[in-house]
Short mmCIF file of C-alpha atoms in Angstrom, two decimals:
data_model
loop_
_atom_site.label_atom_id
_atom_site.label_comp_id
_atom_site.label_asym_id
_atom_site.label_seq_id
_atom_site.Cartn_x
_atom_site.Cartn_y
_atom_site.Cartn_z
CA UNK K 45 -19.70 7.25 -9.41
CA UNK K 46 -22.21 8.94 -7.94
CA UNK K 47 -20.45 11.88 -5.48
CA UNK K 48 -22.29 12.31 -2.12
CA UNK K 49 -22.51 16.11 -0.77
CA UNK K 50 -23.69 16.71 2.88
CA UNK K 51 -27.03 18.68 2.58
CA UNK K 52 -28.68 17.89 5.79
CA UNK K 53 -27.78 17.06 9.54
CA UNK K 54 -30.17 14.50 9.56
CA UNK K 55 -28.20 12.76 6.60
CA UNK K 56 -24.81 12.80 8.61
CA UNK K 57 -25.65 11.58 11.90
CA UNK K 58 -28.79 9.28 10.79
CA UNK K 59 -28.01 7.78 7.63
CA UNK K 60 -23.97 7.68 7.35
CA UNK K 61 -23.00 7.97 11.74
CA UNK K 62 -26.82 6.40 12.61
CA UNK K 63 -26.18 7.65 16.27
CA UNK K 64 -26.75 10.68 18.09
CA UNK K 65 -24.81 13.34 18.51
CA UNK K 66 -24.52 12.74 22.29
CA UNK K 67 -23.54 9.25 21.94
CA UNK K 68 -20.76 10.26 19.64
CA UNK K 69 -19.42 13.14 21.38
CA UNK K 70 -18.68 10.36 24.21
CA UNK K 71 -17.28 7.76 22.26
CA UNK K 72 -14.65 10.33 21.03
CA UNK K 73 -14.17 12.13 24.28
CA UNK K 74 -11.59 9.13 25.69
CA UNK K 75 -10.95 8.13 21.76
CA UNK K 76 -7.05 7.21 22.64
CA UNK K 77 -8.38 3.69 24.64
CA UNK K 78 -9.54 2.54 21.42
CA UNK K 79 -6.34 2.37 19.86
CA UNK K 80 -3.82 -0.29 20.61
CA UNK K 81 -0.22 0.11 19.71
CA UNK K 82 1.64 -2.48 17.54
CA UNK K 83 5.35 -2.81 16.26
CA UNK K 84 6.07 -3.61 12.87
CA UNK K 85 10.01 -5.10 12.35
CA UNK K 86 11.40 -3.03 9.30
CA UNK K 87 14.90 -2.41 7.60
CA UNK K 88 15.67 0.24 9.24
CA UNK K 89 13.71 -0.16 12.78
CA UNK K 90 10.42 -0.17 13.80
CA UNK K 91 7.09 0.99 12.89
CA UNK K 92 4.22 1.85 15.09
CA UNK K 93 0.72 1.39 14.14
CA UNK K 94 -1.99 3.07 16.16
CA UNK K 95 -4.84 0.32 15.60
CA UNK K 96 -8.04 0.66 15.83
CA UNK K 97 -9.82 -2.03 18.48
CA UNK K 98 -12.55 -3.54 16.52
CA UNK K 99 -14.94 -4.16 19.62
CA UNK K 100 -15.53 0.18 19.79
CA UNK K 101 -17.58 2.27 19.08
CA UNK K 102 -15.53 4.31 17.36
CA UNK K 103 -14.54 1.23 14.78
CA UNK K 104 -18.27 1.02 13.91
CA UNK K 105 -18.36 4.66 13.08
CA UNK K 106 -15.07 4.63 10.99
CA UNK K 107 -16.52 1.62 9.26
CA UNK K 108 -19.72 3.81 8.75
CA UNK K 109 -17.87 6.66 7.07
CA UNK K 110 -16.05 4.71 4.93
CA UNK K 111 -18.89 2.82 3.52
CA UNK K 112 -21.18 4.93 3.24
CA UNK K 113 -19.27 8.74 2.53
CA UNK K 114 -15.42 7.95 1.92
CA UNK K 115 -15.96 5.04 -0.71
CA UNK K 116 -18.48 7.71 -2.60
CA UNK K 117 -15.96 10.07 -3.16
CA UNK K 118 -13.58 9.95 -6.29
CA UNK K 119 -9.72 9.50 -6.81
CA UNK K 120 -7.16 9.62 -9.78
CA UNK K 121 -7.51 6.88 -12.13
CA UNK K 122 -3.49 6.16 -11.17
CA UNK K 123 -4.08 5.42 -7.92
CA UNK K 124 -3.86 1.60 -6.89
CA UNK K 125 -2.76 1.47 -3.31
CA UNK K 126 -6.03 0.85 -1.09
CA UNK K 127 -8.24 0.55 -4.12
CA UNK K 128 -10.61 -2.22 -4.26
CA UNK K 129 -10.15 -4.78 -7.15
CA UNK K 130 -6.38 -2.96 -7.75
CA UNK K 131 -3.19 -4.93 -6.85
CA UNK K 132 0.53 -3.94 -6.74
CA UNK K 133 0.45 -5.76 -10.53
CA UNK K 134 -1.29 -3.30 -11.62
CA UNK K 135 0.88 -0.51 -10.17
CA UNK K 136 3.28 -1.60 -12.05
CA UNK K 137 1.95 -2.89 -15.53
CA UNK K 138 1.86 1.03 -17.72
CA UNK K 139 5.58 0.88 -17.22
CA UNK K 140 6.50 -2.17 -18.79
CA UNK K 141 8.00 -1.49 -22.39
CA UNK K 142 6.22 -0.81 -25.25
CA UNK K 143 6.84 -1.84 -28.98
CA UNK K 144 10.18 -2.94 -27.54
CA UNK K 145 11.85 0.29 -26.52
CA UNK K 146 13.36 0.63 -23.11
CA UNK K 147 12.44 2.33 -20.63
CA UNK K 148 14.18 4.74 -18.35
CA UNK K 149 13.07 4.61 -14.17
CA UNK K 150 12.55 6.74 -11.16
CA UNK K 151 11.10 5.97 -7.92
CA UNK K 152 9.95 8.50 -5.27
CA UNK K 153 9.08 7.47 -1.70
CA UNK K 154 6.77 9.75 0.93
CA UNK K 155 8.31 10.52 3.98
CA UNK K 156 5.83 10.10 6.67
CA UNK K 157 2.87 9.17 4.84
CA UNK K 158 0.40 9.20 6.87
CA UNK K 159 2.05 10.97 9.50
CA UNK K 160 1.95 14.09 6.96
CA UNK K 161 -1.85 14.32 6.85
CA UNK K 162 -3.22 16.34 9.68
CA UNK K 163 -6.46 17.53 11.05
CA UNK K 164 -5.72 20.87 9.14
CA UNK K 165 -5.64 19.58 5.87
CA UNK K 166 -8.35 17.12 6.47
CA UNK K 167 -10.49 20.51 6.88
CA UNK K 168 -9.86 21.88 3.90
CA UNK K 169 -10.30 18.75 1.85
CA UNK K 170 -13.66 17.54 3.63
CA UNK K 171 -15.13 21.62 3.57
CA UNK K 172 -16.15 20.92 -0.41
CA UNK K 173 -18.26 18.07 1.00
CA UNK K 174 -20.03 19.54 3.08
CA UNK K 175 -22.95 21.84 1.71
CA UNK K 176 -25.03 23.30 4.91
CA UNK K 177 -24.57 26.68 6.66
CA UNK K 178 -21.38 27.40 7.62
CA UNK K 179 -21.69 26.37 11.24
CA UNK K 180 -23.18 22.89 10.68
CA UNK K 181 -21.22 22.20 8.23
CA UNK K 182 -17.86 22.98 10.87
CA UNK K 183 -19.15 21.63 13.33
CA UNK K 184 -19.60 17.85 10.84
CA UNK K 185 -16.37 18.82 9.90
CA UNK K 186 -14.78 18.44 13.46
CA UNK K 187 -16.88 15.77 14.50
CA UNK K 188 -15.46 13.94 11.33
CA UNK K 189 -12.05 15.20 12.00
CA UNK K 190 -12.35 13.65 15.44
CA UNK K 191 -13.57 10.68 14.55
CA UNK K 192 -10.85 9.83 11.78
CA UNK K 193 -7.94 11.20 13.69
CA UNK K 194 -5.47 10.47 16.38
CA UNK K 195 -3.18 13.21 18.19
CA UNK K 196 -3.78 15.62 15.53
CA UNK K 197 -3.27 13.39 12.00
CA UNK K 198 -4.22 10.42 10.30
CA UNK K 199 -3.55 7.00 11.88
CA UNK K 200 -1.92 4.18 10.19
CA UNK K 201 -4.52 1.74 11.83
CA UNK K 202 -7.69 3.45 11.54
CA UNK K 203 -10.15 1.76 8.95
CA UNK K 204 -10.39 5.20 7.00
CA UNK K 205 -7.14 5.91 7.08
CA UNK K 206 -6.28 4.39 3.63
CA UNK K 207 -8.74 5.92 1.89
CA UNK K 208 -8.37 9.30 3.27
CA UNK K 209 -5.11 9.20 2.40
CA UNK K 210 -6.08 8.71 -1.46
CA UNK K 211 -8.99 11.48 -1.32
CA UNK K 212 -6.37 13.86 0.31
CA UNK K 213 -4.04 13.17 -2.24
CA UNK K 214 -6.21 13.23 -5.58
CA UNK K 215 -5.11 16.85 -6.21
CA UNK K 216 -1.83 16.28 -6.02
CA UNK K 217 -2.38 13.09 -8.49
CA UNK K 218 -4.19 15.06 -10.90
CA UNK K 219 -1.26 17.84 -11.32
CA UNK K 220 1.92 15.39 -11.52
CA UNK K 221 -0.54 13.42 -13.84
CA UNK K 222 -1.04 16.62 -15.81
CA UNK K 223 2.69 17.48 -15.36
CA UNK K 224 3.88 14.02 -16.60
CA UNK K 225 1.54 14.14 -19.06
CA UNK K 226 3.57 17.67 -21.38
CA UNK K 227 6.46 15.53 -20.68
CA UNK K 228 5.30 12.12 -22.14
CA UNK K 229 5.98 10.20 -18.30
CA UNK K 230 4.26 7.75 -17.26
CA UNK K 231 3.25 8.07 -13.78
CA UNK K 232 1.48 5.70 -11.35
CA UNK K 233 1.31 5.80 -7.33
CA UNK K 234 0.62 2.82 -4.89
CA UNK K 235 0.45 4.73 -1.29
CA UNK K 236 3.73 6.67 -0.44
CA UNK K 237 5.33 5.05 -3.54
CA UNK K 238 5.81 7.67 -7.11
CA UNK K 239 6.77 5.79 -9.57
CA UNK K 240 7.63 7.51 -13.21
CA UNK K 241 9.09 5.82 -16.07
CA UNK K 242 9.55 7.11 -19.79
CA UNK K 243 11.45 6.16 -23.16
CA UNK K 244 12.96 9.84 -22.20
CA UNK K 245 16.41 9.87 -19.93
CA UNK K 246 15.56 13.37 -19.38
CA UNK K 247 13.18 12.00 -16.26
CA UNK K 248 16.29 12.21 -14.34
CA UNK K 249 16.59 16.03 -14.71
CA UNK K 250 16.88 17.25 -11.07
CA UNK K 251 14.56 19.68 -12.14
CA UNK K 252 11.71 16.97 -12.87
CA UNK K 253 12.11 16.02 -8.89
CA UNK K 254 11.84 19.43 -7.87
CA UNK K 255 9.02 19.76 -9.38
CA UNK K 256 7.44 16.86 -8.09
CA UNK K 257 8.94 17.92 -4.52
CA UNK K 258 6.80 21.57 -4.86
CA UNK K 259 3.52 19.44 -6.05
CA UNK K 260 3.96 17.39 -2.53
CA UNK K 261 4.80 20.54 -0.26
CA UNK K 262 1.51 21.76 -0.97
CA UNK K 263 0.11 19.37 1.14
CA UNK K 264 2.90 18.94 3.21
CA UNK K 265 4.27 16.13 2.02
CA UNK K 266 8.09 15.73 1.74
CA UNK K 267 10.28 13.03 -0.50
CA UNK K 268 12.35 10.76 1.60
CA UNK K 269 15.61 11.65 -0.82
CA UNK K 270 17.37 8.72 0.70
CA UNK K 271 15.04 6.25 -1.21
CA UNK K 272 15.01 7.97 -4.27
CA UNK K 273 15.98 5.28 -6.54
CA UNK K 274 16.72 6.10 -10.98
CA UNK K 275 17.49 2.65 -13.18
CA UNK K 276 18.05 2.20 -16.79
CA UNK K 277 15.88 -0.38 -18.60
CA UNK K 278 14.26 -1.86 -15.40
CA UNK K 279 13.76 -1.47 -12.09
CA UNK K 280 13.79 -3.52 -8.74
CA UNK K 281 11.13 -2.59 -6.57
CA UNK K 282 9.89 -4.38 -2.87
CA UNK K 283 10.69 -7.42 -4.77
CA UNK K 284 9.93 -7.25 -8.31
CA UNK K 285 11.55 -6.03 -11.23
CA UNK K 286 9.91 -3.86 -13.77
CA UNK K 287 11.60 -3.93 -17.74
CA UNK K 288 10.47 -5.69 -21.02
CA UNK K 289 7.90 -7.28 -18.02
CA UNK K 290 7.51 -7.99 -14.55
CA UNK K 291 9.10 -10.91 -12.72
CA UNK K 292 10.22 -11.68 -9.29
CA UNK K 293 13.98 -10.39 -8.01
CA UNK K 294 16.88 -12.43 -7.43
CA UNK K 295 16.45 -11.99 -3.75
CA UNK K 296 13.16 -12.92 -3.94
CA UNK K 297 13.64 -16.19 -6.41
CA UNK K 298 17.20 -16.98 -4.32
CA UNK K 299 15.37 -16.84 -0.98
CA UNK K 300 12.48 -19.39 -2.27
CA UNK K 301 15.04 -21.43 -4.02
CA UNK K 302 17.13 -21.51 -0.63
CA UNK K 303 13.80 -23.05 0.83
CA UNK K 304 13.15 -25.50 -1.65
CA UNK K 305 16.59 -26.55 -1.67
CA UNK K 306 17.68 -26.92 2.07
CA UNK K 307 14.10 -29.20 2.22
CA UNK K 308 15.30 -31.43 -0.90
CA UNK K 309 18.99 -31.54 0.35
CA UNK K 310 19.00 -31.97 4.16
CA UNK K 311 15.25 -33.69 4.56
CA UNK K 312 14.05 -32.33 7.76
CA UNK K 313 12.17 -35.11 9.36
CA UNK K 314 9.93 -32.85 11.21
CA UNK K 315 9.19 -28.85 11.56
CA UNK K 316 10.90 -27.70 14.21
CA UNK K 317 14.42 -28.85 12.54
CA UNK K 318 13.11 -27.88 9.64
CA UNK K 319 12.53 -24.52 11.13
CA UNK K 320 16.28 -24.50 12.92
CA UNK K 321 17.72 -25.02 9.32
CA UNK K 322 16.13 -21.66 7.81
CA UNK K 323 16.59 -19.92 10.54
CA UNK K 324 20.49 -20.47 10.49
CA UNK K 325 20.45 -19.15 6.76
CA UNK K 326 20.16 -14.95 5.94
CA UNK K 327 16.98 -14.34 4.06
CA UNK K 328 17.03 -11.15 1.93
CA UNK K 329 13.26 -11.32 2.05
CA UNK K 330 12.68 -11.57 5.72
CA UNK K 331 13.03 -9.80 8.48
CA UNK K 332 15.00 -11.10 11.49
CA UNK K 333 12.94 -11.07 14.64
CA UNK K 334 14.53 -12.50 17.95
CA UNK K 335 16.87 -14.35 15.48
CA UNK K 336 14.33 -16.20 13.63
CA UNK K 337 13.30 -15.63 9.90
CA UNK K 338 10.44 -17.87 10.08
CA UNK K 339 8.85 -18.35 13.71
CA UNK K 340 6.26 -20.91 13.25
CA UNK K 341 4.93 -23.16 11.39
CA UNK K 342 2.23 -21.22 9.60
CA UNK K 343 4.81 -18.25 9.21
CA UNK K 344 6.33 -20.12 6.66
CA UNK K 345 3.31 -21.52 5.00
CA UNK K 346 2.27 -18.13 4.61
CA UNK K 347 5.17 -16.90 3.04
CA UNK K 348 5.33 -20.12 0.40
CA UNK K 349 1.20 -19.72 -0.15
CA UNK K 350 1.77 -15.93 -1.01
CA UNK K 351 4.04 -16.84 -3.63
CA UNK K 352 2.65 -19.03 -4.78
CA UNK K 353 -0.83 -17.19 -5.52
CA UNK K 354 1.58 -14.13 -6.91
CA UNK K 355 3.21 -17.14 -9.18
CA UNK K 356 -0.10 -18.09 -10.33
CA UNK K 357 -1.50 -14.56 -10.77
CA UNK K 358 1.33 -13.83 -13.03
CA UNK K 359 1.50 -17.08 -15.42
CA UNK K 360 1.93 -15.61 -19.03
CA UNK K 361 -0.85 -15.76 -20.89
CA UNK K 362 0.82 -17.96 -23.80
CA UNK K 363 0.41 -21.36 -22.15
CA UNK K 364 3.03 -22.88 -25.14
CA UNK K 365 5.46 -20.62 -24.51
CA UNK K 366 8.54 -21.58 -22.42
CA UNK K 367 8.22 -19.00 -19.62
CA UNK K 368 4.66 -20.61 -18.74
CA UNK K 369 6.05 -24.29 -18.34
CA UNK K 370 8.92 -23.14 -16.50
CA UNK K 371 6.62 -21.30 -14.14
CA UNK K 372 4.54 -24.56 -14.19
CA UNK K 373 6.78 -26.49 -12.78
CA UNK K 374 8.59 -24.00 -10.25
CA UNK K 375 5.01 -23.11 -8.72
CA UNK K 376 4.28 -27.53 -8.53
CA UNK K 377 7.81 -27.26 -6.80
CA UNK K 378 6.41 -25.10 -3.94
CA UNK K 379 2.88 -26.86 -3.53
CA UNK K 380 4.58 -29.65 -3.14
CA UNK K 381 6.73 -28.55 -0.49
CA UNK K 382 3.46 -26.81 1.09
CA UNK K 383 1.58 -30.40 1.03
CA UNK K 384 4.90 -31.78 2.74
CA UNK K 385 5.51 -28.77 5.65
CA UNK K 386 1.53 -29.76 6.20
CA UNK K 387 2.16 -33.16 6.70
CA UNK K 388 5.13 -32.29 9.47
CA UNK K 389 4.56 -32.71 12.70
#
């Protein structure tokens, strides 16, 4: 990858902004009207996105940045949250065993993410890039700053939020890499999940999370202790478990087999009773909103289509062996529920 420094002016608002100075300086006076706010149902409450309106002015220059200065700039190899051509398979595949020996677990979780990254840190990350006299080079700097930011930090919605939040974090990747690396962890991150694993039970030393705890208050970033989460031999995680290999939770596979069942058993004769079925049952899975676990019809197409591409996506490579045919015929299972629920009226 080829790194791209800021030598010229010209360069920044030509080439990578390709709008004047003036023009930007009013698009990011009133920046606030081109967010919108959105609520995100979660466990434990809600979530609020600030999103960016993809009409603005200010969306095209995000979209600018990240294109044409953001994706130019490295991150650590570990990273796969926000990374084009990574998925959360991949997150998770260096901690499956090796040569047969188990594995011992620990997951941390960011508090705050994004919410952690402010305009302060953001200027001393971005000041390396950056390579004119000093006052251009601030005055990119805050222009930049103001562009990318909302209320001080990093925005949830923005377009460059995501991978902002990997450059800011690279340093801290490369020294719990290094760290994990004396102690023979493995170590991978997918946003504001850490996970470690290692044939070693001595990854549970309170120490080693201290340690990790003083990496991430460098940059102000703080573990949620609550979700700290340590397993022996494998390890659930947002719905799939991590061991010998990777395969879908109980709660995930009970939930779909709920589905398939309540169509096979009760034989809704069109959606809307179909609907008033599930939504009488408790889905682990799901989220309850207004008292309904699936709200439409296309809600729960959705949710059997994304499982059934992660199905597919994860079909063992040994097409005789008996994992594959018993995948086989589970993932016909939902298509042919899919080609039914389409068929509904």
């Amino acid at each position: 990858m080829i790194i791209i420094f800021i030598y010229k002016e010209d360069f920044f608002y030509d080439y990578i902004l390709q709008d004047s100075l003036e023009e930007i300086k009013k698009v990011i006076e009133n920046k606030e009207n081109n967010y919108y706010i959105i609520k995100i149902p979660k466990k434990d409450g809600l979530r609020k996105l600030n999103c960016i309106k993809k009409e603005t002015k200010l969306y095209q220059y995000q979209t600018l940045i990240k294109n044409k200065f953001l994706n130019r700039i490295p991150i650590a190899e570990n990273v796969y949250g926000f990374v084009k051509g990574q998925s959360y398979k991949d997150f998770l595949v260096p901690h499956t065993w090796e040569n047969n020996k188990k594995r011992f677990y620990l997951r941390i979780d960011i508090k705050d993410f994004f919410g952690s990254i402010n305009t302060d840190t953001l200027r001393q990350v971005f000041r390396y890039y950056f390579k004119t006299d000093e006052n251009a080079s601030n005055e990119m700097i805050d222009l930049l700053l103001d562009i990318v930011s909302l209320d001080g930090f990093l925005p949830q919605g923005a377009v460059t939020s995501p991978v902002i939040s990997n450059i800011v974090f690279r340093q801290l990747d490369l020294r719990i890499q290094k760290y994990c690396n004396k102690l023979n962890f493995t170590y991978t991150r997918y946003a504001d999940d850490l996970l470690f694993s290692s044939i070693n039970k001595r990854i549970y030393d309170p120490f080693f999370i201290k340690m990790i705890s003083t990496i991430l208050k460098s940059r102000n970033f703080k573990i949620n202790h609550s979700k700290v989460k340590t397993s022996d031999e494998e390890i659930s995680l947002n719905g799939f478990v991590v061991g010998k290999n990777i395969r879908l939770s109980r709660s995930k596979k009970r939930d779909l087999n709920r589905i398939l069942f309540i169509f096979q058993d009760q034989k809704p004769k069109n959606i809307t009773d179909f609907l008033s079925l599930l939504n009488s049952k408790k889905f682990k899975s799901r989220i309850n909103v207004n008292n309904e676990y699936f709200s439409n019809k296309t809600n729960l197409l959705n949710y059997l289509s994304g499982y059934r591409s992660f199905l597919i996506s994860w079909l063992p490579e040994n097409k005789s062996s008996p994992d594959f045919k018993s995948s086989k015929i589970y993932i016909k299972r939902i298509e042919e529920l899919i080609l039914n629920i389409n068929n509904m009226n």
